[in-house]
Amino acid sequence: MIDFKPLFADLSTEPLYIAGPCSAESREQVLLAARDIAAAGVTIFRAGVWKPRTKPGSFEGRGTEALEWLREAKERYGLKVITEVATPEHLEEALRYDVDGIWIGARTTTNPFATQQIADALRGVDTAVIVKNPVIPDVDLWIGAIERIYNSGVRRIAAAHRGFGTQQTTPYRNAPHWSVPIELHRRVPELCIMCDPSHIGGRRELIAQLSQQALDIGFDGLMIECHPTPECALSDAAQQITPTALAELISNLELHRTPAGADALSEYRLHIDTIDSKIIELLAERMDIARAIGRYKHAHGMAVVQQDRYNELLLAAEARAEVMQVSKKFIHDIFSAIHEESVRQQLEDKTK
Ligand code: PEP
Ligand code: MN
């Protein structure tokens, strides 16, 4: 896959910004969001019309009537409008209302049958298609979905990184696992890769920081959920930001802070930075568990430091160090420090 075309040839903005509410909720909400997002300088407007919800009974989108509102937003504010499709029927309906592009959601990308059906329906259609990553961190599944769309003749394709489902405690709604989009870029270098910090973060406080991180890594653009009154949103209320916050976020972004791909050193450094964030996240997770163990010990009248367990842990870490060919002393020192911090946290927790 090499001959991709830009999503929208008449938009030369770099990076590419897409913004809009998680869901199109009413005509007023769509038009208000579109007006203020256009005023913030964003030219591609997103809004979900059919919403894939985890639990039945949640708000599932307004369906076809919302496509009429998107068309109105497009005409009034000169925006490109895009929406999510999960079936050939959605696609047909969205095209009937002149959408400029579609995205394939994470749940759909996870299912090759569903993606293939959409790909078949896209044959002969000239539209922009954004393929979100599958829910699981499987780069082959993601590339497979992109290939299905490509094989149907579509060339205006982008990928969007929205994080991966996880059972672990992380500060994010969907774990970023940056190495997966980085691998996608290595394997399909011509492909435009966007980042969706809203679904990664799940909380609006994290969106600005994730957006900067994505641009530093070298993503081509951002898709950000933006709602006139986020706290009242019918879906994903915690992660949406106002158009004012969007404008501020964009103006604070530092572009080309590290010229991605410009030299090997900056690529290596970005890789190291993503590994370091992972180490910190894992340590935070480890401390959570250590505190839970502390509470258990307290409840069962056990001492905080169990010498046998500590020795076992150090020996196991040293043995693993040997296999991985890193210095045993280095690993010993790190694990002593980690253990000391766990003990400190358990003692502190006890006094609360
Ligand atoms: C969305 O963009 O609102 C959405 C449902 O995305 P995802 O498929 O990434 O969960
Ligand atoms: Mn959403």
Coordinates of C-alpha atoms in Angstrom, one line a residue, residues 27 30-31 34 66-79 81 97:
R27 CA -30.0 20.2 15.4
V30 CA -24.8 20.3 16.0
L31 CA -25.1 23.8 14.6
A34 CA -20.1 23.5 14.1
A66 CA -28.9 13.7 12.4
L67 CA -27.4 13.4 8.9
E68 CA -29.7 16.2 7.9
W69 CA -28.1 18.4 10.7
L70 CA -24.6 17.5 9.5
R71 CA -25.5 18.5 6.0
E72 CA -26.8 21.8 7.3
A73 CA -23.6 22.4 9.3
K74 CA -21.5 21.6 6.2
E75 CA -23.5 24.1 4.1
R76 CA -23.6 26.9 6.7
Y77 CA -20.0 26.8 7.9
G78 CA -18.1 25.3 4.9
L79 CA -17.0 22.3 6.9
V81 CA -18.3 16.5 7.8
Y97 CA -26.6 12.9 2.8

